[in-house]
Amino acid sequence: MNERFTTFVRIINAFGVRVGTIYTRLFSIDEIAASAVLKWFWGAMLLFFFLTFDRWISSGLTTVETAKRGAAVCWPFFQECYQWYFLDLLPSAYTQSIFYMALYGILLLIVFLMWRGNWALAHALTALLFVWKLFVIFGLSYLIAGPYDYYHLFLTAVLLFVPLKEYFLKLSFVFFYFMSVTVKFDSTWILGTYFSNLNLGLPIFPDVLIPFFTNAVIFMQVIGCWFLLSKRIILQRIALAYFLTFHLYSGIFVYYVYPTIALPPLLILFGPLYRHHTIPVSLKSVGGWTIILLISFFQLLGFITPSDRRLSLEGNRYGMFMFEANHQCIATVTTHSNIIYGEEGVTIPRAGSECNRFYCTTRRSITHTEQGTVAETTYESPYAWNRCDPYEWWSKLHLRCAINSTIEQVSFRFDHSINGGPFYRIADVPNICDVDYTPFKHNEWLIMPPEAEIVGYPAKNVYQ
Amino acid sequence: MEPASSTKFLILQSLSGNPPAQLTGLQTFMAEHLHSLIAFWHALWLMTAFVLLWLTLVAWKQSKK
């Protein structure tokens, strides 16, 4: 009996070793084991997983409660994503907290396994985290991610899955700069009107210098970033110094999250441990080049829709969409219900009242009619970084129509200003429950200038 | 991502018909040449992309030797 058990354990062990060897070879994990740069980089990616889950543990965007309220916003290509929600937030339930604390435990376990040199298992667990993040961002919620999360996913994919990891991490990082600059080729950055229309302007520098700095940023992202890969150390260090300064400066606007996906990788890949690589073109490099092509494709997806995506936001969440325009918007939603509810009257919050959301309610009126109740609510967003996305409204209002049988009609008006320009009435729909939203083509109910009516002009706003 | 709590909202002078925000002298000058500037940056980006592609092809040819 003892002998049989020992043989069984030996067979399982041998099978495990064989699987581990195949797994290690498949994902070139030996490269990580042999490279200080890759180990540090892995740590940087784990740090960003920590930051991600720290945001998500308390987020209501993917909870069952949000789905029940009809407030879930899914991607246009998967509009029933809320049916997959299974977690809930305090005070409704502990499930989301339990889930993300389990992921916290996995993060700690990965660090322990790395310390013990058990790279294959650490890799497998990191891959699990990667798959979860990918699923949440592209499956469960349209709103939960920022471009920094896309950076994180691509970089983690290169680290985990392709050979020649160090080279392709460096190339991917530089390529992000080169691709993300494609959203800067307009007045937002060339004239610098994004920043000149902020109440506080650019930090430290006067408004008159804005176009110098914004065009310098464009130049460095088109040309200068490639010197990060240079074999001439002086040029490489100048490029490094510039981008270090750039990301530190940008943190004045974006706080800690974005610099944390940019600065540690920048220092690890291009700092003290930097070495020049020749361009690999071999069978082994196919995986890496595929990811580079995917980054290009993902960025260019955002340009497919033939409308000004800064105003319509059609295709905006594809690719790196940082600082593409300074947004302000006013949304007016009029709900016609067949029941009587609420107290008739008009409520206008006092000027300067606290506002904890992207959209602040600035007016609410309730009228009782013979047919039921007409509730009109006006929301305003003065925050430059809030994308003023009509699709977000379409999605929430459509869901509201679907789950609330007392609603007969929801009219929607949307006024949008970018970079201090006029407020254009880009949507004026009598019943948004009747209109569809189709991805990758222009939706006719969104009206663009010059057909869109100018309804006013904005004051200078704030970044956030 | 939701902004931090206790953010105060600003009343927008949105429908008052006030004139649009003023541009600085340099911005006004650049705005008059905006189309050319946009074309310039696009051209520079495309040229850079072609140069990079050419360098990659050169590397591929050299690796075949």
Coordinates of C-alpha atoms in Angstrom, one line a residue:
Chain A
M1 CA 0.0 0.0 0.0
N2 CA 2.8 2.3 1.0
E3 CA 4.7 1.4 -2.1
R4 CA 1.7 2.1 -4.3
F5 CA 1.2 5.5 -2.7
T6 CA 4.9 6.4 -3.1
T7 CA 4.8 5.4 -6.8
F8 CA 1.6 7.5 -7.3
V9 CA 3.3 10.5 -5.7
R10 CA 6.4 10.0 -7.9
I11 CA 4.2 9.9 -11.0
I12 CA 2.3 13.1 -10.0
N13 CA 5.6 14.8 -9.3
A14 CA 7.1 13.8 -12.6
F15 CA 4.0 14.9 -14.4
G16 CA 4.1 18.2 -12.5
V17 CA 7.8 18.7 -13.4
R18 CA 7.0 17.9 -17.1
V19 CA 4.1 20.4 -17.2
G20 CA 6.2 23.0 -15.4
T21 CA 9.0 22.5 -18.0
I22 CA 6.7 22.8 -20.9
Y23 CA 5.0 25.8 -19.3
T24 CA 8.3 27.5 -18.6
R25 CA 9.5 26.9 -22.2
L26 CA 6.1 28.0 -23.7
F27 CA 6.2 31.4 -22.0
S28 CA 10.0 31.9 -22.0
I29 CA 10.0 32.2 -18.2
D30 CA 13.7 31.4 -18.0
E31 CA 14.3 34.9 -19.5
I32 CA 12.7 36.4 -16.4
A33 CA 14.7 34.1 -14.0
A34 CA 17.9 35.3 -15.7
S35 CA 17.2 39.0 -15.9
A36 CA 17.2 41.6 -13.1
V37 CA 15.4 44.0 -15.4
L38 CA 12.5 41.6 -15.9
K39 CA 12.2 40.7 -12.2
W40 CA 12.0 44.4 -11.3
F41 CA 9.6 44.9 -14.1
W42 CA 7.4 42.1 -12.8
G43 CA 7.4 43.9 -9.5
A44 CA 6.3 47.1 -11.2
M45 CA 3.4 45.3 -12.9
L46 CA 2.3 43.7 -9.5
L47 CA 2.4 47.2 -8.0
F48 CA -0.1 48.3 -10.7
F49 CA -2.3 45.3 -10.1
F50 CA -2.4 46.4 -6.5
L51 CA -3.4 49.9 -7.5
T52 CA -6.0 48.6 -9.8
F53 CA -7.6 46.4 -7.3
D54 CA -7.4 49.1 -4.7
R55 CA -9.6 51.2 -7.0
W56 CA -11.9 48.4 -7.9
I57 CA -12.6 46.9 -4.4
S58 CA -14.7 50.0 -3.6
S59 CA -16.1 50.6 -7.0
G60 CA -19.8 50.2 -7.7
L61 CA -19.4 50.0 -11.4
T62 CA -19.6 46.2 -11.7
T63 CA -21.9 45.3 -8.8
V64 CA -25.2 43.5 -8.9
E65 CA -26.8 46.5 -7.2
T66 CA -25.7 48.7 -10.1
A67 CA -27.1 46.3 -12.6
K68 CA -30.5 46.3 -10.7
R69 CA -30.6 50.1 -10.6
G70 CA -30.0 50.1 -14.4
A71 CA -26.8 52.1 -14.0
A72 CA -24.4 49.6 -15.6
V73 CA -22.6 50.8 -18.7
C74 CA -21.3 48.1 -21.0
W75 CA -19.2 48.3 -24.1
P76 CA -21.3 48.8 -27.3
F77 CA -20.3 45.4 -28.6
F78 CA -21.5 43.6 -25.4
Q79 CA -24.4 45.6 -24.1
E80 CA -25.7 42.8 -21.8
C81 CA -22.5 42.6 -19.7
Y82 CA -24.4 43.4 -16.5
Q83 CA -26.0 39.9 -16.6
W84 CA -22.5 38.7 -15.7
Y85 CA -22.2 40.7 -12.6
F86 CA -21.9 38.6 -9.5
L87 CA -20.2 40.7 -6.8
D88 CA -21.7 43.3 -4.5
L89 CA -20.3 46.1 -2.4
L90 CA -20.8 47.1 1.2
P91 CA -23.3 47.8 2.6
S92 CA -25.2 45.4 0.4
A93 CA -22.9 42.4 0.7
Y94 CA -19.3 41.4 1.5
T95 CA -18.7 39.5 -1.8
Q96 CA -16.7 42.2 -3.6
S97 CA -14.5 42.8 -0.6
I98 CA -13.9 39.1 -0.1
F99 CA -13.0 38.6 -3.8
Y100 CA -10.5 41.5 -3.9
M101 CA -8.9 40.5 -0.7
A102 CA -8.4 37.0 -2.2
L103 CA -6.7 38.7 -5.1
Y104 CA -4.6 40.7 -2.6
G105 CA -3.6 37.3 -1.1
I106 CA -2.6 36.1 -4.5
L107 CA -0.5 39.2 -5.0
L108 CA 1.4 38.4 -1.8
L109 CA 1.7 34.8 -2.8
I110 CA 3.2 35.8 -6.2
V111 CA 5.8 37.9 -4.4
F112 CA 6.6 35.0 -2.1
L113 CA 7.0 32.6 -5.0
M114 CA 9.2 35.0 -6.8
W115 CA 11.4 35.2 -3.7
R116 CA 11.6 31.4 -3.6
G117 CA 12.4 31.3 -7.3
N118 CA 9.2 29.4 -8.2
W119 CA 8.8 31.4 -11.4
A120 CA 6.4 29.1 -13.2
L121 CA 3.8 29.2 -10.5
A122 CA 4.2 32.9 -9.9
H123 CA 3.8 33.4 -13.6
A124 CA 0.6 31.3 -13.7
L125 CA -0.9 33.3 -10.8
T126 CA 0.0 36.6 -12.5
A127 CA -1.6 35.3 -15.7
L128 CA -4.8 34.8 -13.7
L129 CA -4.8 38.4 -12.5
F130 CA -4.1 39.5 -16.1
V131 CA -7.1 37.5 -17.4
W132 CA -9.4 38.9 -14.7
K133 CA -8.3 42.5 -15.4
L134 CA -8.8 41.9 -19.2
F135 CA -12.2 40.5 -18.6
V136 CA -13.4 43.3 -16.3
I137 CA -12.1 46.1 -18.6
F138 CA -13.3 44.7 -21.9
G139 CA -16.2 42.5 -20.7
L140 CA -17.8 43.9 -17.7
S141 CA -17.5 47.7 -17.8
Y142 CA -17.1 50.5 -20.3
L143 CA -16.3 53.0 -17.7
I144 CA -13.9 51.3 -15.2
A145 CA -10.6 51.6 -17.1
G146 CA -8.4 54.5 -18.1
P147 CA -5.6 54.4 -20.8
Y148 CA -3.1 53.6 -18.0
D149 CA -4.9 50.3 -17.7
Y150 CA -4.4 49.6 -21.3
Y151 CA -0.7 50.3 -20.9
H152 CA -0.7 47.9 -18.0
L153 CA -2.4 45.1 -19.9
F154 CA -0.1 45.3 -22.9
L155 CA 3.1 45.5 -20.9
T156 CA 1.9 42.6 -18.7
A157 CA 1.1 40.6 -21.8
V158 CA 4.6 41.1 -23.2
L159 CA 6.1 40.2 -19.8
L160 CA 4.1 37.0 -19.5
F161 CA 3.6 35.6 -22.9
V162 CA 6.2 36.5 -25.5
P163 CA 9.9 35.7 -26.0
L164 CA 12.5 38.4 -26.1
K165 CA 10.7 40.1 -23.3
E166 CA 13.2 42.8 -22.5
Y167 CA 13.4 44.1 -26.1
F168 CA 9.6 44.1 -26.7
L169 CA 8.9 45.7 -23.3
K170 CA 11.2 48.6 -24.3
L171 CA 9.7 48.8 -27.8
S172 CA 6.1 48.6 -26.6
F173 CA 6.7 51.4 -24.0
V174 CA 8.2 53.7 -26.7
F175 CA 5.5 52.7 -29.1
F176 CA 2.8 53.8 -26.6
Y177 CA 4.2 57.3 -26.9
F178 CA 4.3 57.1 -30.7
M179 CA 0.8 55.8 -31.0
S180 CA -0.8 58.0 -28.3
V181 CA 0.4 61.2 -29.9
T182 CA -2.0 60.5 -32.8
V183 CA -4.8 62.0 -30.7
K184 CA -2.8 65.2 -30.2
F185 CA -2.8 66.4 -33.9
D186 CA -5.5 69.1 -33.5
S187 CA -6.2 72.4 -31.7
T188 CA -6.3 70.7 -28.3
W189 CA -2.5 70.3 -28.2
I190 CA -1.2 72.3 -31.2
L191 CA -2.8 75.5 -29.9
G192 CA -2.8 74.2 -26.3
T193 CA -6.5 75.2 -25.8
Y194 CA -6.9 72.2 -23.5
F195 CA -4.8 74.0 -20.9
S196 CA -5.5 77.7 -21.7
N197 CA -9.2 77.0 -21.0
L198 CA -8.5 75.7 -17.5
N199 CA -9.1 78.2 -14.7
L200 CA -5.6 77.5 -13.4
G201 CA -3.9 77.1 -16.8
L202 CA -0.7 75.1 -16.9
P203 CA 0.9 74.4 -13.5
I204 CA 3.9 76.7 -12.9
F205 CA 4.1 78.2 -16.4
P206 CA 2.2 81.2 -17.8
D207 CA -0.5 80.8 -20.5
V208 CA 1.7 82.5 -23.1
L209 CA 4.1 79.5 -23.0
I210 CA 1.4 76.9 -23.4
P211 CA 1.8 76.3 -27.2
F212 CA 5.6 75.9 -26.7
F213 CA 5.2 73.2 -24.2
T214 CA 2.3 71.4 -25.9
N215 CA 4.2 71.3 -29.3
A216 CA 7.3 70.2 -27.5
V217 CA 5.4 67.3 -26.0
I218 CA 4.1 66.3 -29.5
F219 CA 7.7 66.5 -30.9
M220 CA 9.1 64.3 -28.1
Q221 CA 6.3 61.7 -28.6
V222 CA 6.8 61.6 -32.4
I223 CA 10.6 61.8 -32.5
G224 CA 12.2 62.1 -29.1
C225 CA 10.8 58.9 -27.6
W226 CA 12.8 56.7 -30.1
F227 CA 16.0 58.0 -28.4
L228 CA 15.1 56.0 -25.4
L229 CA 16.2 53.0 -27.5
S230 CA 19.4 54.7 -28.7
K231 CA 22.9 53.1 -28.3
R232 CA 24.3 56.6 -27.9
I233 CA 24.1 57.0 -24.1
I234 CA 24.0 60.8 -24.0
L235 CA 21.0 61.0 -26.3
Q236 CA 19.3 58.1 -24.4
R237 CA 19.8 59.9 -21.1
I238 CA 18.5 63.2 -22.5
A239 CA 15.3 61.4 -23.6
L240 CA 15.1 59.6 -20.3
A241 CA 15.4 62.9 -18.3
Y242 CA 12.8 64.5 -20.5
F243 CA 10.2 61.7 -20.0
L244 CA 10.9 61.5 -16.3
T245 CA 10.2 65.2 -15.9
F246 CA 7.2 64.9 -18.1
H247 CA 5.5 62.2 -16.1
L248 CA 6.4 63.8 -12.8
Y249 CA 4.9 67.1 -14.0
S250 CA 1.8 65.3 -15.4
G251 CA 1.1 63.9 -11.9
I252 CA 0.1 67.4 -10.9
F253 CA -3.0 66.8 -13.0
V254 CA -3.5 63.0 -12.9
Y255 CA -2.1 62.3 -9.4
Y256 CA -0.5 58.9 -8.6
V257 CA -2.1 56.3 -10.9
Y258 CA -0.8 57.2 -14.3
P259 CA 2.7 58.1 -13.2
T260 CA 2.8 54.7 -11.5
I261 CA 2.4 52.8 -14.8
A262 CA 4.8 55.1 -16.5
L263 CA 7.7 56.0 -14.1
P264 CA 8.7 52.6 -12.7
P265 CA 8.8 50.9 -16.2
L266 CA 10.6 54.0 -17.6
L267 CA 13.3 53.7 -14.9
I268 CA 13.6 50.0 -14.9
L269 CA 13.8 49.6 -18.7
F270 CA 15.7 52.8 -19.6
G271 CA 17.5 53.8 -16.4
P272 CA 20.6 52.4 -14.7
L273 CA 20.1 48.9 -16.1
Y274 CA 19.6 50.0 -19.7
R275 CA 21.3 48.2 -22.5
H276 CA 20.9 48.6 -26.3
H277 CA 19.3 45.8 -28.3
T278 CA 19.5 45.2 -32.0
I279 CA 16.1 44.7 -33.7
P280 CA 15.2 41.1 -33.6
V281 CA 13.6 39.6 -36.7
S282 CA 13.3 35.9 -36.2
L283 CA 10.7 33.2 -35.6
K284 CA 11.1 33.8 -31.9
S285 CA 10.2 37.5 -32.3
V286 CA 6.8 36.8 -34.0
G287 CA 4.9 37.0 -30.7
G288 CA 6.4 40.4 -29.8
W289 CA 5.8 41.9 -33.2
T290 CA 2.2 40.7 -33.0
I291 CA 1.7 42.7 -29.8
I292 CA 3.2 45.7 -31.5
L293 CA 0.7 45.3 -34.3
L294 CA -2.1 44.9 -31.8
I295 CA -1.1 48.2 -30.1
S296 CA -1.3 49.9 -33.5
F297 CA -4.6 48.3 -34.4
F298 CA -6.1 49.1 -31.1
Q299 CA -5.1 52.8 -31.4
L300 CA -6.3 53.1 -35.0
L301 CA -9.7 51.5 -34.1
G302 CA -10.5 54.8 -32.4
F303 CA -10.3 56.6 -35.8
I304 CA -12.7 54.4 -37.7
T305 CA -15.9 56.3 -37.0
P306 CA -16.2 59.3 -39.3
S307 CA -17.1 62.0 -36.8
D308 CA -15.1 64.4 -34.6
R309 CA -14.5 61.9 -31.8
R310 CA -13.6 64.6 -29.4
L311 CA -17.2 65.8 -29.6
S312 CA -19.1 62.6 -30.3
L313 CA -16.9 60.3 -28.3
E314 CA -17.6 57.6 -30.9
G315 CA -14.6 55.2 -30.7
N316 CA -13.0 57.2 -28.0
R317 CA -12.3 54.4 -25.6
Y318 CA -10.3 52.5 -28.2
G319 CA -6.6 53.3 -28.0
M320 CA -4.8 55.7 -25.7
F321 CA -7.1 58.6 -25.3
M322 CA -5.2 60.8 -22.8
F323 CA -6.0 64.5 -22.8
E324 CA -7.7 64.4 -26.2
A325 CA -9.9 67.4 -25.3
N326 CA -11.0 69.6 -22.4
H327 CA -14.7 68.7 -22.0
Q328 CA -17.7 70.5 -20.5
C329 CA -21.2 69.3 -21.0
I330 CA -24.9 69.7 -19.9
A331 CA -27.3 66.8 -20.1
T332 CA -31.0 67.3 -19.7
V333 CA -33.1 64.1 -19.2
T334 CA -36.9 64.3 -19.1
T335 CA -38.6 61.1 -18.0
H336 CA -42.3 60.5 -18.6
S337 CA -43.8 57.9 -16.2
N338 CA -47.3 56.5 -16.0
I339 CA -47.4 56.7 -12.2
I340 CA -47.5 59.6 -9.8
Y341 CA -44.4 60.0 -7.7
G342 CA -42.4 62.7 -6.0
E343 CA -43.4 66.1 -4.8
E344 CA -44.2 68.7 -7.5
G345 CA -41.8 71.6 -7.8
V346 CA -38.4 72.8 -8.9
T347 CA -35.2 72.1 -6.9
I348 CA -32.1 74.1 -7.7
P349 CA -29.0 73.3 -5.5
R350 CA -27.3 76.4 -4.1
A351 CA -24.3 77.6 -6.2
G352 CA -21.1 76.1 -4.9
S353 CA -22.9 73.1 -3.3
E354 CA -20.9 69.9 -2.9
C355 CA -20.9 67.6 -5.9
N356 CA -19.3 64.2 -5.6
R357 CA -19.9 62.9 -9.1
F358 CA -18.7 63.6 -12.6
Y359 CA -22.1 65.1 -13.3
C360 CA -23.6 67.5 -10.8
T361 CA -27.4 67.9 -10.6
T362 CA -28.1 71.6 -11.2
R363 CA -31.9 71.5 -11.6
R364 CA -34.7 69.1 -11.0
S365 CA -38.4 69.6 -11.7
I366 CA -41.3 67.3 -11.1
T367 CA -44.7 67.9 -12.6
H368 CA -47.8 65.7 -12.2
T369 CA -50.1 65.3 -15.2
E370 CA -53.2 63.3 -15.9
Q371 CA -50.9 60.6 -17.5
G372 CA -48.5 60.4 -14.7
T373 CA -45.2 62.3 -13.8
V374 CA -42.8 64.3 -15.9
A375 CA -39.4 64.6 -14.2
E376 CA -36.8 66.8 -15.8
T377 CA -33.2 66.8 -14.5
T378 CA -30.3 68.8 -15.7
Y379 CA -26.7 67.7 -15.0
E380 CA -23.6 69.7 -15.6
S381 CA -20.0 68.6 -15.8
P382 CA -17.3 71.2 -15.5
Y383 CA -14.4 68.7 -15.2
A384 CA -12.1 68.7 -18.1
W385 CA -11.2 65.0 -17.6
N386 CA -14.8 63.8 -17.7
R387 CA -15.2 62.6 -21.2
C388 CA -18.8 63.8 -21.7
D389 CA -19.7 60.6 -23.5
P390 CA -23.2 60.5 -25.0
Y391 CA -22.9 56.7 -25.2
E392 CA -22.7 56.6 -21.4
W393 CA -26.1 58.4 -21.2
W394 CA -27.6 56.3 -24.0
S395 CA -26.6 53.1 -22.2
K396 CA -27.9 54.1 -18.7
L397 CA -31.2 55.6 -20.1
H398 CA -31.8 52.6 -22.3
L399 CA -31.3 50.2 -19.4
R400 CA -33.7 52.4 -17.3
C401 CA -36.3 52.1 -20.1
A402 CA -35.8 48.3 -20.2
I403 CA -36.1 47.6 -16.5
N404 CA -38.7 50.1 -15.4
S405 CA -42.1 49.4 -17.0
T406 CA -43.6 52.6 -15.6
I407 CA -41.4 54.7 -17.9
E408 CA -43.0 55.6 -21.2
Q409 CA -40.6 58.0 -22.7
V410 CA -37.2 59.5 -21.9
S411 CA -36.1 62.6 -23.9
F412 CA -32.5 63.5 -23.9
R413 CA -30.7 66.7 -24.7
F414 CA -26.9 66.9 -24.7
D415 CA -24.8 70.1 -25.0
H416 CA -21.1 69.6 -25.3
S417 CA -18.2 72.1 -25.4
I418 CA -14.5 71.2 -26.0
N419 CA -11.4 73.3 -25.4
G420 CA -13.4 76.4 -24.5
G421 CA -15.4 76.3 -27.7
P422 CA -19.1 76.8 -28.1
F423 CA -21.6 74.4 -26.5
Y424 CA -23.0 72.5 -29.4
R425 CA -26.3 70.7 -29.0
I426 CA -25.1 67.4 -30.3
A427 CA -28.2 65.4 -29.2
D428 CA -31.8 66.3 -28.9
V429 CA -33.8 63.1 -28.9
P430 CA -37.5 62.9 -28.1
N431 CA -37.3 59.3 -26.9
I432 CA -33.9 57.8 -26.4
C433 CA -35.5 54.5 -25.6
D434 CA -36.3 54.2 -29.3
V435 CA -32.8 54.9 -30.7
D436 CA -29.9 52.4 -31.1
Y437 CA -26.2 52.9 -30.7
T438 CA -24.0 51.1 -33.2
P439 CA -20.2 50.9 -32.6
F440 CA -17.7 51.7 -35.4
K441 CA -20.1 53.9 -37.4
H442 CA -21.5 57.3 -36.9
N443 CA -24.8 57.3 -35.0
E444 CA -27.2 59.7 -36.8
W445 CA -28.9 61.0 -33.7
L446 CA -25.6 62.6 -32.7
I447 CA -25.4 65.9 -34.6
M448 CA -22.1 67.4 -35.4
P449 CA -21.2 71.0 -36.4
P450 CA -22.0 72.8 -38.5
E451 CA -25.5 71.2 -38.3
A452 CA -25.4 71.2 -34.4
E453 CA -26.9 74.3 -32.9
I454 CA -24.7 76.6 -30.7
V455 CA -26.5 77.1 -27.4
G456 CA -24.0 79.0 -25.4
Y457 CA -20.4 79.4 -24.3
P458 CA -18.5 78.0 -21.3
A459 CA -16.6 79.5 -18.5
K460 CA -13.1 78.3 -17.8
N461 CA -13.2 75.0 -16.0
V462 CA -11.1 72.8 -13.8
Y463 CA -9.2 69.6 -14.6
Q464 CA -10.8 67.6 -11.8
Chain B
M1 CA -13.1 56.6 -12.2
E2 CA -15.1 58.8 -9.8
P3 CA -13.5 62.0 -8.6
A4 CA -12.6 62.4 -5.0
S5 CA -15.5 63.3 -2.7
S6 CA -16.3 66.9 -1.7
T7 CA -15.7 68.3 -5.1
K8 CA -17.5 71.6 -5.5
F9 CA -19.3 72.2 -8.8
L10 CA -19.0 75.4 -10.6
I11 CA -21.9 77.2 -12.1
L12 CA -21.3 77.4 -15.8
Q13 CA -22.1 80.6 -17.6
S14 CA -23.2 78.2 -20.2
L15 CA -26.2 79.8 -21.7
S16 CA -25.4 83.4 -21.1
G17 CA -24.2 84.0 -24.7
N18 CA -20.8 85.3 -23.4
P19 CA -18.1 85.3 -26.0
P20 CA -15.8 82.3 -26.3
A21 CA -12.6 82.2 -24.3
Q22 CA -9.8 84.4 -25.6
L23 CA -6.7 83.0 -27.3
T24 CA -3.3 84.5 -26.6
G25 CA -1.5 86.3 -29.5
L26 CA 0.6 83.2 -30.3
Q27 CA -2.5 80.9 -30.2
T28 CA -4.3 83.3 -32.5
F29 CA -1.4 83.2 -35.0
M30 CA -1.1 79.5 -34.8
A31 CA -4.9 79.1 -35.2
E32 CA -4.7 80.9 -38.5
H33 CA -2.2 78.2 -39.7
L34 CA -3.8 75.3 -37.9
H35 CA -4.4 73.2 -41.0
S36 CA -0.8 73.5 -42.0
L37 CA 0.4 72.6 -38.5
I38 CA -1.9 69.6 -38.4
A39 CA -0.6 68.5 -41.8
F40 CA 3.0 69.0 -40.7
W41 CA 2.7 66.8 -37.6
H42 CA 0.8 64.1 -39.5
A43 CA 3.6 64.2 -42.2
L44 CA 6.3 64.0 -39.5
W45 CA 4.6 61.1 -37.8
L46 CA 4.1 59.2 -41.1
M47 CA 7.7 59.8 -42.1
T48 CA 8.9 58.5 -38.8
A49 CA 6.8 55.4 -39.1
F50 CA 8.2 54.7 -42.6
V51 CA 11.8 55.2 -41.4
L52 CA 11.1 52.7 -38.5
L53 CA 9.6 50.2 -40.9
W54 CA 12.6 50.6 -43.2
L55 CA 15.0 50.0 -40.3
T56 CA 13.1 46.9 -39.3
L57 CA 13.3 45.6 -42.9
V58 CA 17.1 46.3 -43.0
A59 CA 17.5 44.4 -39.8
W60 CA 15.5 41.5 -41.2
K61 CA 17.6 41.4 -44.4
Q62 CA 20.8 41.5 -42.3
S63 CA 19.6 38.6 -40.2
K64 CA 19.0 36.5 -43.3
K65 CA 22.6 36.9 -44.4

